[in-house]
């Protein structure tokens, strides 16, 4: 019996195609109906069974080994090299047989093929009219195509060795029956892996993972906490305050990411899952109540609440390793890695300053990048993979993955809440009839900043997106994950400092008596140097992080674009450097906010102009309609060449095709 764990894309079946039967009792004669070929016969009569995934291959192997069929058979995974080779060999055999039939029975063979084609066309049309079902194809989405993405089938409800089993089948009677049945939530249900990597391929469920209501609750709760952290740092803008802000912010960030990992990796919609989230939120609440005095009296309880949450997550990983053998090695590795920084955090309680900082930041590095080490051990292309022992490689063959739609939606929701909560710091109450003064002007400028950041993050950097960073490459995905921490942290710090600048009465056009009594005590009569560095440094770093996040994506190339993406990002980086160094100019609060706002707006204007095309009117649309444009092209290659290349498995040389061209090389778009 031949066996392979490799996987590949779905390919139409050309031999022993499955026959579909429903209420009209029609079938498809050798035509691809959307059903996946489950087995076929080689020319020598040996049966080839096809599994849709590695775990289904194990299930089929056990079932076929205990079956009564004694003849030799092959078991391959769909799309593997063995599968493709078997199909090509069988296809070549039938092609030669067809040629001999045409040679011996020319007219009869042609008439027989014409009848089969007519039956296929009629059967396909009848099938589409009676039993058409639309399924989400996870390989194609707004986040880009990935040739390394596969969807898992639920073979628990169907016999995987039966040729009628198919992930594309749709039973209307079953659907009508199920729509009347409700679902119940249980106290505990065994978790399953939502998606996983195996030998370089990502296997995932077809359905999209929705953001649960308690996840939005977590985001809102955490955003309120980080806003408090930023306000505390802005009250005393010193280097020590910045250091403490960074430590507590990163520790709080791990609460949010740990909950996200548990929800994204494993599907367990039960009461225990929600109680687990509630326990982690309780730890986060206890952590927050000890932040203000952590460096004087409450450091031990601060670390205790943090470790309670981290060790709970580590215990959850070990529990998953016990009940889910497929990812046992990966979960054991992740759980053990989390114990290393836990020991360092415990040690930091018994170490005095400044030596404590060395222990703290070592633990933070392990907390932030420990899981990345597991990725290096698991990924074949990593520099350390060749030094990993074989038994470790085998135990890490299956690695849980993040659902791209779920992670992006959660991150987008969180960033939206961050932008919105930072605007709240700009609010103040006026005490005069006409309150249009410098206070109001600074608040409006701050609002423009937040709106422009929201515009750039959600629209400009997502405009013409071809491949998202998570789907592009493992290193672009890790960069995208990592950069969001300094992006959010720096923006929160900048927004907290901006709130102090808005309320400052350091200029004559911002009279103190125009503020309500509540805000008079919060208004500063001068701008400290540290506050200016907090504001400009945070704003500049967050803009720089936006450039890095945009660089991790692959955007579509537009012909005749005014400014290419590298040029626009280079300008964004230059503006961020200017903003970071702006405190050296010693400006007052209004000048500082106005200058930074103008620089941020210039980035947006450059993006809007840069993504447009030469020859188009940027201000308004005249006659050109993008949706009416068509494109046509010709190349010097025949259909027979493409078919022969597909049969032989060769690659078409594009340069050779270009050398055949004569005359003009360009192509004109027809409007």
PDB file of C-alpha atoms in Angstrom, residues 252 255 279-289 305-306 309:
ATOM      1  CA  UNK A 252      -1.648  43.976  29.987  1.00  0.00           C
ATOM      2  CA  UNK A 255      -3.809  39.274  28.706  1.00  0.00           C
ATOM      3  CA  UNK A 279     -11.335  34.186  35.173  1.00  0.00           C
ATOM      4  CA  UNK A 280      -8.750  35.850  32.915  1.00  0.00           C
ATOM      5  CA  UNK A 281     -10.700  39.116  33.021  1.00  0.00           C
ATOM      6  CA  UNK A 282     -10.806  38.895  36.813  1.00  0.00           C
ATOM      7  CA  UNK A 283      -7.032  38.550  36.836  1.00  0.00           C
ATOM      8  CA  UNK A 284      -6.777  41.549  34.499  1.00  0.00           C
ATOM      9  CA  UNK A 285      -8.969  43.583  36.844  1.00  0.00           C
ATOM     10  CA  UNK A 286      -6.814  42.650  39.829  1.00  0.00           C
ATOM     11  CA  UNK A 287      -3.710  43.490  37.798  1.00  0.00           C
ATOM     12  CA  UNK A 288      -5.123  46.929  36.966  1.00  0.00           C
ATOM     13  CA  UNK A 289      -5.984  47.822  40.564  1.00  0.00           C
ATOM     14  CA  UNK A 305      -2.416  38.465  39.167  1.00  0.00           C
ATOM     15  CA  UNK A 306      -0.357  38.461  35.974  1.00  0.00           C
ATOM     16  CA  UNK A 309      -3.507  34.418  34.162  1.00  0.00           C
TER      17      UNK A 309
END
